[in-house]
Coordinates of C-alpha atoms in Angstrom, one line a residue:
Chain D
M1 CA 0.0 0.0 0.0
T2 CA 1.2 3.5 -0.6
I3 CA 2.0 5.9 2.1
S4 CA -0.6 8.4 3.0
N5 CA -0.3 11.9 1.7
G6 CA 1.2 13.3 4.7
D7 CA 3.7 10.6 4.9
G8 CA 4.3 10.7 1.2
D9 CA 5.0 14.4 1.3
S10 CA 7.4 14.1 4.1
A11 CA 9.0 11.0 2.5
A12 CA 9.3 12.8 -0.7
K13 CA 10.8 15.8 1.0
D14 CA 13.1 13.6 2.9
G15 CA 14.0 11.8 -0.3
R16 CA 14.8 15.1 -2.0
R17 CA 16.7 16.3 1.0
E18 CA 18.5 13.0 1.2
R19 CA 19.4 13.1 -2.4
K20 CA 20.7 16.6 -2.0
R21 CA 22.6 15.6 1.0
K22 CA 24.0 12.5 -0.6
R23 CA 25.2 14.5 -3.5
R24 CA 26.8 17.0 -1.2
A25 CA 28.3 14.6 1.3
E26 CA 29.9 11.9 -0.8
P27 CA 32.0 13.8 -3.4
S28 CA 33.3 16.3 -0.8
L29 CA 34.6 13.7 1.5
V30 CA 36.4 11.9 -1.3
K31 CA 37.8 15.2 -2.5
W32 CA 39.5 15.8 0.7
K33 CA 41.6 12.8 0.3
T34 CA 43.0 13.4 -3.2
E35 CA 46.5 14.4 -3.7
G36 CA 45.6 17.2 -6.1
E37 CA 43.4 18.8 -3.5
Q38 CA 46.2 18.7 -0.9
R39 CA 48.6 20.3 -3.3
N40 CA 46.0 22.9 -4.2
Y41 CA 45.6 23.6 -0.5
S42 CA 49.3 23.7 0.1
S43 CA 49.9 26.3 -2.6
K44 CA 47.1 28.4 -1.2
L45 CA 48.5 28.0 2.2
I46 CA 52.0 29.0 1.2
E47 CA 50.7 32.1 -0.4
A48 CA 48.9 33.0 2.8
L49 CA 52.0 32.2 4.8
R50 CA 54.0 34.4 2.6
R51 CA 51.5 37.2 3.1
V52 CA 51.6 36.7 6.8
R53 CA 55.3 36.8 6.8
G54 CA 55.2 39.9 4.7
S55 CA 52.8 41.6 7.0
S56 CA 54.8 40.7 10.0
A57 CA 58.0 41.8 8.4
A58 CA 56.4 45.1 7.4
G59 CA 55.4 45.6 11.0
A60 CA 59.0 45.0 11.9
A61 CA 57.9 41.9 13.7
S62 CA 57.2 44.0 16.7
A63 CA 53.5 43.3 17.0
A64 CA 54.1 39.8 15.8
T65 CA 54.5 37.9 19.0
D66 CA 54.7 34.2 18.8
H67 CA 51.1 34.0 19.8
S68 CA 49.7 36.5 17.4
R69 CA 51.8 35.1 14.6
S70 CA 50.7 31.6 15.2
R71 CA 47.1 32.8 15.4
A72 CA 47.5 34.6 12.1
V73 CA 49.0 31.5 10.5
R74 CA 46.2 29.4 11.8
E75 CA 43.5 31.8 10.5
A76 CA 45.2 31.9 7.2
A77 CA 45.3 28.2 7.1
D78 CA 41.6 28.0 8.0
R79 CA 40.7 30.5 5.4
A80 CA 42.7 28.6 2.8
L81 CA 40.9 25.5 3.8
A82 CA 37.5 27.2 3.5
V83 CA 38.5 28.4 0.0
A84 CA 39.4 24.9 -0.9
A85 CA 36.0 23.8 0.2
R86 CA 34.6 26.2 -2.4
G87 CA 32.0 27.4 0.1
R88 CA 29.7 24.4 -0.4
T89 CA 29.6 23.6 3.3
R90 CA 28.3 25.7 6.1
W91 CA 31.5 25.8 8.1
S92 CA 33.5 27.0 5.1
R93 CA 31.1 29.8 4.5
A94 CA 31.2 30.7 8.1
I95 CA 35.0 30.8 8.1
L96 CA 35.0 33.0 5.1
C97 CA 32.4 35.3 6.4
G98 CA 34.1 36.2 9.7
R99 CA 36.4 34.8 12.2
T100 CA 35.1 36.7 15.2
L101 CA 32.6 34.1 16.0
K102 CA 35.1 31.4 15.9
R103 CA 37.4 33.3 18.2
R104 CA 34.7 33.7 20.7
V105 CA 33.9 30.0 20.4
L106 CA 37.4 28.8 20.9
P107 CA 37.7 29.4 24.6
W108 CA 34.5 27.4 25.0
A109 CA 35.6 24.6 22.8
G110 CA 37.9 23.2 25.4
R111 CA 35.1 22.5 27.8
P112 CA 33.6 19.1 27.3
K113 CA 30.2 20.2 28.6
P114 CA 28.5 23.5 28.2
V115 CA 27.5 25.5 31.2
G116 CA 23.9 25.3 30.0
P117 CA 21.0 23.2 30.9
A118 CA 22.9 20.0 31.4
R119 CA 24.7 21.2 34.4
A120 CA 24.8 17.8 36.1
A121 CA 21.2 18.3 37.0
E122 CA 19.8 15.9 34.5
R123 CA 21.7 13.3 32.6
S124 CA 18.7 11.7 30.9
K125 CA 19.4 10.4 27.5
P126 CA 17.8 13.0 25.1
P127 CA 19.3 16.0 26.8
A128 CA 22.7 14.4 27.0
L129 CA 22.5 13.8 23.3
K130 CA 21.4 17.3 22.7
T131 CA 24.0 18.9 24.8
K132 CA 26.7 16.9 23.0
A133 CA 25.2 17.9 19.7
R134 CA 25.4 21.5 20.9
V135 CA 29.0 21.1 21.9
L136 CA 29.8 19.6 18.6
G137 CA 28.0 22.5 16.9
R138 CA 30.1 24.9 18.7
L139 CA 33.3 23.2 17.7
V140 CA 32.5 23.4 14.0
P141 CA 32.4 27.0 12.8
G142 CA 29.0 28.2 11.8
C143 CA 27.1 25.1 12.9
R144 CA 25.8 26.1 16.3
K145 CA 22.1 25.9 15.9
L146 CA 22.0 23.1 13.4
P147 CA 19.8 20.0 13.9
L148 CA 21.6 16.8 14.4
P149 CA 21.4 15.2 10.9
S150 CA 22.8 18.2 9.1
L151 CA 25.2 18.8 11.9
L152 CA 26.6 15.3 11.4
E153 CA 27.0 15.9 7.7
E154 CA 28.9 19.2 8.3
V155 CA 31.0 17.5 10.9
S156 CA 32.0 14.7 8.5
D157 CA 33.1 17.1 5.9
Y158 CA 34.9 19.3 8.4
I159 CA 36.8 16.3 9.8
A160 CA 37.9 15.3 6.4
A161 CA 39.0 18.8 5.6
L162 CA 40.8 19.1 8.9
E163 CA 42.7 15.9 8.3
M164 CA 43.8 17.2 5.0
Q165 CA 44.8 20.5 6.6
V166 CA 46.9 18.7 9.2
R167 CA 48.6 16.5 6.5
A168 CA 49.4 19.5 4.3
M169 CA 50.6 21.7 7.2
S170 CA 52.8 19.0 8.6
V171 CA 54.4 18.4 5.3
I172 CA 55.0 22.1 4.8
A173 CA 56.3 22.5 8.3
E174 CA 58.6 19.6 7.9
A175 CA 59.9 20.8 4.6
L176 CA 60.4 24.3 5.8
S177 CA 62.1 23.3 9.0
A178 CA 64.3 20.8 7.1
V179 CA 65.3 23.4 4.6
G180 CA 65.9 26.0 7.2
G181 CA 67.5 23.7 9.7
A182 CA 70.2 21.9 7.9
P183 CA 71.1 20.9 4.4
S184 CA 70.4 17.3 5.1
P185 CA 66.9 16.5 4.0
A186 CA 64.4 15.2 6.4
Q187 CA 62.3 13.4 3.9
P188 CA 59.0 13.3 5.5
E189 CA 57.1 13.5 2.4
G190 CA 54.2 11.7 4.0
P191 CA 51.2 11.3 1.8
M192 CA 52.9 12.9 -1.1
Chain I
M1 CA 1.8 -8.3 12.6
Q2 CA -1.3 -7.1 14.1
C3 CA -1.6 -3.7 12.4
L4 CA -4.1 -4.6 9.8
R5 CA -5.7 -2.4 7.4
A6 CA -9.0 -2.8 8.9
P7 CA -11.7 -0.5 7.6
L8 CA -13.5 1.6 10.0
S9 CA -16.5 -0.7 9.9
D10 CA -14.5 -2.8 12.4
L11 CA -15.7 -0.5 15.0
S12 CA -19.0 -2.0 14.9
V13 CA -17.5 -5.4 15.3
L14 CA -15.4 -4.3 18.1
E15 CA -18.3 -2.8 19.9
R16 CA -20.1 -6.0 19.5
Q17 CA -17.2 -7.8 20.9
R18 CA -16.7 -5.5 23.7
P19 CA -19.2 -7.0 26.1
R20 CA -17.7 -10.4 25.4
V21 CA -14.3 -8.9 25.8
E22 CA -15.1 -7.4 29.1
W23 CA -16.0 -10.8 30.3
Q24 CA -12.5 -11.9 29.5
Q25 CA -11.0 -8.8 30.9
Q26 CA -11.4 -10.1 34.4
G27 CA -9.1 -13.0 33.9
E28 CA -6.9 -11.2 31.6
E29 CA -4.8 -9.4 34.0
Q30 CA -4.4 -12.2 36.5
S31 CA -2.3 -14.7 35.0
D32 CA -1.1 -16.5 31.9
Y33 CA -1.4 -13.9 29.4
Q34 CA -0.5 -16.0 26.5
P35 CA -3.6 -17.9 26.0
Y36 CA -5.5 -14.7 26.5
D37 CA -3.3 -13.0 24.2
A38 CA -4.0 -15.5 21.5
D39 CA -7.6 -15.2 22.3
Y40 CA -7.5 -11.5 22.1
C41 CA -5.5 -11.2 19.1
M42 CA -7.4 -13.8 17.3
Q43 CA -10.5 -12.3 18.3
S44 CA -9.5 -8.9 17.3
L45 CA -8.1 -9.9 14.0
L46 CA -10.4 -9.3 11.3
P47 CA -10.2 -12.3 9.0
V48 CA -12.3 -15.3 9.7
E49 CA -9.1 -17.3 9.8
T50 CA -8.1 -15.7 13.0
A51 CA -11.5 -16.5 14.4
F52 CA -10.9 -20.1 13.7
R53 CA -7.6 -19.9 15.4
A54 CA -9.2 -18.2 18.3
L55 CA -11.4 -21.2 18.6
H56 CA -8.5 -23.5 18.6
S57 CA -6.6 -21.4 21.1
C58 CA -9.7 -21.3 23.2
G59 CA -9.7 -25.0 23.2
G60 CA -6.1 -25.1 24.1
G61 CA -6.6 -22.4 26.7
V62 CA -9.1 -24.5 28.5
E63 CA -6.4 -26.7 29.6
N64 CA -3.9 -24.1 30.5
E65 CA -6.1 -21.6 32.1
N66 CA -6.4 -21.4 35.8
H67 CA -9.4 -19.4 35.8
G68 CA -12.9 -20.2 35.1
N69 CA -13.0 -17.2 33.0
V70 CA -11.4 -19.1 30.3
H71 CA -14.2 -21.4 30.1
G72 CA -16.4 -18.5 30.1
S73 CA -14.4 -16.9 27.4
N74 CA -14.5 -20.1 25.5
D75 CA -18.2 -20.1 25.8
C76 CA -18.3 -16.6 24.9
F77 CA -16.1 -17.3 22.0
S78 CA -18.2 -20.1 20.8
N79 CA -21.2 -18.0 21.2
A80 CA -19.5 -15.1 19.7
W81 CA -18.0 -16.9 16.9
P82 CA -21.0 -16.8 14.7
D83 CA -21.3 -13.2 15.5
I84 CA -17.7 -12.7 14.9
A85 CA -17.8 -14.6 11.8
S86 CA -20.8 -12.7 10.5
G87 CA -19.5 -9.5 11.8
M88 CA -16.1 -10.1 10.6
H89 CA -17.2 -11.1 7.2
C90 CA -18.0 -7.7 6.3
P91 CA -14.7 -6.3 7.2
V92 CA -13.0 -9.4 5.9
V93 CA -14.4 -8.8 2.5
G94 CA -13.1 -5.3 2.7
A95 CA -9.8 -6.4 4.1
A96 CA -9.4 -9.4 1.8
A97 CA -5.9 -8.3 1.0
S98 CA -5.0 -8.2 4.6
V99 CA -6.3 -11.6 5.3
E100 CA -3.3 -13.2 3.7
E101 CA -1.0 -11.0 5.6
T102 CA -2.6 -11.9 8.8
S103 CA -2.5 -15.5 8.0
V104 CA 1.1 -15.1 7.2
N105 CA 1.7 -13.1 10.3
A106 CA -0.6 -15.1 12.5
S107 CA 2.2 -17.3 13.5
S108 CA 4.2 -14.4 14.7
S109 CA 1.1 -12.7 16.0
S110 CA 1.2 -14.7 19.2
S111 CA 4.6 -13.4 20.2
S112 CA 3.8 -9.9 19.1
S113 CA 0.4 -10.2 20.7
R114 CA 2.1 -11.0 24.0
K115 CA 4.1 -7.8 23.7
R116 CA 1.0 -5.9 22.8
K117 CA -0.7 -7.6 25.6
S118 CA 1.7 -6.3 28.1
E119 CA 1.3 -2.9 26.5
N120 CA -2.4 -3.3 26.8
T121 CA -2.2 -4.0 30.4
R122 CA 0.0 -1.1 30.9
R123 CA -2.3 1.1 29.0
S124 CA -5.3 -0.1 30.8
K125 CA -3.6 0.8 34.0
E126 CA -2.2 4.1 32.9
N127 CA -4.5 5.0 30.2
S128 CA -2.0 7.3 28.6
G129 CA 1.6 7.8 28.1
S130 CA 2.2 4.8 26.0
D131 CA 0.5 6.4 23.1
G132 CA 3.8 7.3 21.6
K133 CA 5.1 3.8 22.0
D134 CA 2.0 2.5 20.4
D135 CA 2.4 4.8 17.6
I136 CA 6.0 3.7 17.2
N137 CA 5.2 0.1 17.4
C138 CA 2.4 0.6 15.0
K139 CA 4.8 2.5 12.8
R140 CA 7.3 -0.3 12.9
L141 CA 4.7 -2.8 12.0
K142 CA 3.3 -0.6 9.4
E143 CA 6.7 0.0 7.9
E144 CA 7.4 -3.7 7.9
T145 CA 4.4 -4.3 5.8
G146 CA 5.3 -1.5 3.6
G147 CA 3.3 1.3 5.0
G148 CA -0.4 1.7 5.3
A149 CA -2.8 3.6 3.2
T150 CA -4.4 5.5 5.9
P151 CA -2.2 5.2 8.9
E152 CA -4.4 7.2 11.2
A153 CA -7.4 5.3 10.3
E154 CA -5.9 1.9 10.2
Q155 CA -3.5 1.9 13.1
P156 CA -6.0 3.1 15.6
T157 CA -8.5 0.6 14.5
S158 CA -6.0 -2.2 14.3
K159 CA -4.6 -1.4 17.6
E160 CA -8.1 -1.3 18.9
N161 CA -8.7 -4.7 17.5
D162 CA -5.8 -6.0 19.4
K163 CA -6.9 -4.5 22.5
A164 CA -10.5 -5.0 21.9
P165 CA -11.0 -6.5 25.3
K166 CA -9.9 -3.2 26.9
S167 CA -12.6 -0.8 27.4
D168 CA -9.8 1.8 27.6
Y169 CA -9.1 1.3 24.0
I170 CA -11.5 3.8 22.9
H171 CA -9.8 6.5 24.8
V172 CA -6.4 5.3 23.8
R173 CA -7.4 5.2 20.3
A174 CA -8.5 8.7 20.3
R175 CA -5.3 9.8 21.8
R176 CA -3.3 7.7 19.4
G177 CA -5.1 9.3 16.6
Q178 CA -4.0 12.7 17.8
A179 CA -0.4 11.6 18.0
T180 CA -0.1 12.0 14.3
D181 CA 1.5 9.1 12.5
S182 CA 3.1 11.4 10.0
H183 CA 5.1 13.0 12.8
S184 CA 6.3 9.7 14.1
L185 CA 7.1 8.6 10.6
A186 CA 9.1 11.7 10.0
E187 CA 10.8 11.1 13.3
R188 CA 11.7 7.7 12.3
V189 CA 13.0 8.9 9.0
R190 CA 15.0 11.5 10.7
R191 CA 16.4 8.9 13.1
E192 CA 17.4 6.7 10.3
R193 CA 19.2 9.5 8.6
I194 CA 21.0 10.3 11.8
S195 CA 22.1 6.7 12.2
Q196 CA 23.2 6.7 8.6
R197 CA 25.4 9.7 9.1
M198 CA 26.7 8.2 12.4
K199 CA 27.8 5.1 10.5
Y200 CA 29.5 7.3 8.0
L201 CA 31.3 9.2 10.7
Q202 CA 32.2 5.9 12.4
D203 CA 34.4 5.1 9.4
L204 CA 35.8 8.6 9.4
V205 CA 36.8 8.8 13.0
P206 CA 39.4 6.3 13.9
G207 CA 38.7 4.0 16.8
C208 CA 35.0 4.3 16.6
S209 CA 34.1 1.0 15.2
K210 CA 33.8 -0.6 18.6
I211 CA 31.5 2.1 20.0
T212 CA 27.9 1.7 19.6
G213 CA 25.4 4.3 20.6
K214 CA 25.0 7.9 19.6
A215 CA 26.2 9.4 22.9
G216 CA 29.5 7.5 22.8
M217 CA 30.0 8.2 19.2
L218 CA 29.3 11.9 19.7
D219 CA 31.9 12.0 22.4
E220 CA 34.4 10.4 20.2
I221 CA 33.6 12.7 17.4
I222 CA 34.0 15.7 19.7
N223 CA 37.3 14.5 21.0
Y224 CA 38.5 13.8 17.5
V225 CA 37.5 17.2 16.2
Q226 CA 39.2 18.9 19.2
S227 CA 42.3 16.9 18.7
L228 CA 42.4 17.8 15.0
Q229 CA 42.0 21.5 15.9
R230 CA 44.7 21.3 18.5
Q231 CA 47.0 19.7 15.9
V232 CA 46.3 22.5 13.5
E233 CA 47.1 25.0 16.2
F234 CA 50.3 23.3 17.0
L235 CA 51.3 23.1 13.4
S236 CA 50.4 26.7 12.9
M237 CA 52.6 27.6 15.9
K238 CA 55.4 25.6 14.3
L239 CA 54.9 27.3 11.0
A240 CA 54.9 30.7 12.7
A241 CA 58.1 29.8 14.3
V242 CA 59.6 28.8 11.0
N243 CA 58.1 31.8 9.3
P244 CA 60.9 34.3 9.8
I245 CA 63.3 31.9 8.2
M246 CA 60.7 31.3 5.5
D247 CA 62.3 33.7 3.1
I248 CA 64.8 31.1 2.2
N249 CA 62.8 28.1 3.0
I250 CA 59.7 29.0 1.2
D251 CA 61.6 29.7 -1.9
S252 CA 63.4 26.4 -2.0
F253 CA 60.2 24.8 -0.8
F254 CA 58.3 26.3 -3.6
G255 CA 60.5 24.8 -6.2
G256 CA 59.5 21.3 -5.3
R257 CA 56.1 21.3 -3.9
E258 CA 53.3 23.5 -4.1
I259 CA 52.8 24.2 -7.7
N260 CA 49.9 22.3 -8.8
P261 CA 50.3 20.7 -12.2
T262 CA 46.7 20.8 -12.6
C263 CA 46.6 24.5 -12.1
K264 CA 45.4 26.1 -15.2
P265 CA 46.5 29.5 -16.5
G266 CA 43.0 30.7 -15.8
S267 CA 43.4 30.1 -12.1
I268 CA 46.8 31.6 -12.2
S269 CA 45.5 34.8 -13.7
M270 CA 43.1 34.9 -10.8
I271 CA 46.1 35.6 -8.7
G272 CA 47.0 38.5 -10.9
M273 CA 49.6 37.0 -13.0
S274 CA 49.9 37.5 -16.7
S275 CA 48.7 34.4 -18.4
E276 CA 51.3 34.8 -21.1
L277 CA 54.2 34.5 -18.8
L278 CA 52.5 31.7 -17.0
D279 CA 52.0 29.8 -20.2
Q280 CA 55.6 30.2 -21.0
A281 CA 56.5 29.1 -17.5
Y282 CA 54.4 26.1 -17.8
L283 CA 55.9 25.1 -21.1
Q284 CA 59.3 25.3 -19.6
L285 CA 58.6 23.8 -16.3
G286 CA 56.0 21.3 -17.3
S287 CA 58.3 18.4 -17.5
L288 CA 60.2 19.5 -14.5
Q289 CA 57.2 20.0 -12.3
H290 CA 56.4 16.3 -12.2
D291 CA 59.7 15.5 -10.9
M292 CA 59.6 18.3 -8.5
F293 CA 56.4 17.2 -7.0
M294 CA 57.8 13.9 -6.2
D295 CA 60.2 15.1 -3.6
S296 CA 60.3 18.6 -2.4
P297 CA 62.9 18.3 0.3
A298 CA 65.1 16.3 -2.0
L299 CA 64.7 18.9 -4.6
L300 CA 66.0 21.5 -2.3
L301 CA 69.1 19.6 -1.8
R302 CA 69.8 19.1 -5.4
P303 CA 73.0 20.6 -6.6
D304 CA 71.1 22.2 -9.3
V305 CA 69.3 24.3 -6.8
N306 CA 71.4 26.5 -4.8
P307 CA 71.5 25.6 -1.2
P308 CA 69.1 27.8 0.7
A309 CA 71.8 29.6 2.5
A310 CA 73.2 30.8 -0.8
V311 CA 69.9 31.5 -2.2
S312 CA 69.6 34.8 -0.6
D313 CA 69.5 38.1 -2.3
T314 CA 72.4 37.5 -4.5
S315 CA 70.8 34.5 -6.2
L316 CA 67.7 36.6 -6.6
G317 CA 69.5 39.2 -8.4
S318 CA 71.2 36.7 -10.6
C319 CA 68.0 34.9 -11.1
L320 CA 66.4 38.1 -12.1
N321 CA 69.0 38.9 -14.5
V322 CA 69.3 35.5 -15.9
S323 CA 65.7 34.9 -16.4
G324 CA 64.8 38.4 -17.3
S325 CA 62.6 38.1 -14.4
S326 CA 62.1 41.8 -14.1
V327 CA 59.0 41.1 -16.1
W328 CA 58.3 38.2 -13.8
N329 CA 58.6 40.3 -10.8
T330 CA 55.7 42.4 -11.8
N331 CA 53.7 39.7 -13.2
L332 CA 54.6 36.5 -11.6
Q333 CA 54.2 37.1 -8.0
N334 CA 54.0 33.5 -7.1
V335 CA 55.6 30.3 -6.9
Y336 CA 55.7 30.1 -10.6
G337 CA 58.5 32.4 -10.6
V338 CA 60.4 30.0 -8.6
E339 CA 59.6 27.3 -10.9
F340 CA 61.0 29.2 -13.7
Q341 CA 64.2 29.6 -11.8
L342 CA 64.3 26.0 -11.0
G343 CA 63.7 25.1 -14.5
R344 CA 66.8 26.8 -15.4
G345 CA 68.7 25.2 -12.6
T346 CA 68.9 28.4 -10.7
A347 CA 67.6 29.1 -7.3
L348 CA 64.8 31.1 -6.0
P349 CA 63.8 34.3 -7.4
F350 CA 61.2 34.8 -4.8
Q351 CA 63.1 37.1 -2.7
S352 CA 62.7 39.8 -5.2
L353 CA 59.2 38.8 -5.8
Q354 CA 58.3 39.1 -2.2
G355 CA 58.4 42.8 -2.3
N356 CA 56.0 42.7 -5.2
L357 CA 53.9 40.3 -3.4
L358 CA 52.7 42.7 -0.8
P359 CA 50.9 45.1 -3.0
N360 CA 49.4 42.3 -4.9
N361 CA 48.3 40.4 -1.9
P362 CA 44.8 41.6 -2.1
K363 CA 44.6 39.9 -5.5
M364 CA 45.9 36.8 -4.1
E365 CA 43.5 37.0 -1.2
M366 CA 41.9 33.8 -0.6

């Protein structure tokens, strides 16, 4: 028997949504693992790094304390990552739009549980899930008030992108330190 | 599988059954649900076949039952059977399609009926609260059978059939009708989607294969995202520390690594470079690039490439002169300049380009 109208509509809607989601989710996750994408990201990152270096050099490196420099590098890296995502995901768009939110979120990200409703008063199942979902939403930029299914999708893409970022940055860091440190090559090519 | 597609005419049947059912109600809660269950379910099921079964079970129940009610119920049954048969015939005709299903499911009906029986008792006592569960159970059953045509109409009536003995059914049914099935169905779909994505994430996050349950999975995911972000911070600190030295490093680094062979001149022009020069660069460096990509650190060490230490300004100047990179300086403000140099076996021209980079940074803005 066929589903009733109400169910059919919701099912159709869900089917449409699912189709859209599947289209979005699968290719993006594969793309984060390809070599080409990593190289693309590395080149963008290096440009950004050069720019950061230039800006810090222009400022006579006075304002550039280690902390601010590392933060600038990190923001540049995240922005490069968001560009590599081509703005198809929420977190990438959020990163490109503004970093202030993320900066505000960072101090909270370390906390495992938010200081909200789940303050050890109730640990019943649904709220626990919800609070965890909220924490996760805060971790991913621009995904704070997202419902769980879409949040999970964003998180999976974000995780893949972060992994690629870590890989690329480690390669760059190793190469740079190897070059700067000594003539002997550290050959950490890694995934390359 | 008790959720039958019973037409609403069953109501009359049920009402007819109710007095008989109430008779059985007395013994229902006391012990031995199973025979009762079978009786109930059989009784409530629309098709005549179930009525037959009920008769059989009644016969069997006589032996098992501790209560005289059973006998009474049997009597009731026997008396009621003609009524049931006659009454059921009408709905049976309408629910001919479901008869087969029920016959198929009749074997499993006893076990499910037991479950329902316990639910019934709970409901009879509580009269509420389990509506959601009922809906969910009904949903499950419905979905198993491939959905129902009119869930709201069918499920309540089918449920009602199951719990025909309960006089509370009427109230419960009304409430169940209000707990819209479409909502629960949507909920179920949403839950399935969530579990799908969780499985996907399980593959993504290392070490999550052993963990079952959304809460644990979410914890693992949160930990993993936090660790990745911490790694990025650490690496950015490392890069920032290396940054001052980057003048030399980056140049040598550029030669090997970051140029994307797939980068088209179009994308390059995005960065503000002249496509002509880039094309030339590509032509010259195309073959070299593939080798370069293989091994960036090794490339740096090649004798062809000047050691980083020596690469400083002097090499830049030489590079510039050699390659006529004055034009490059203005146009190629990127790695590609380095590649040119490398192609010629010289070292990094970037130093000179860096000055040009700054004004052009906005163009290269990511």
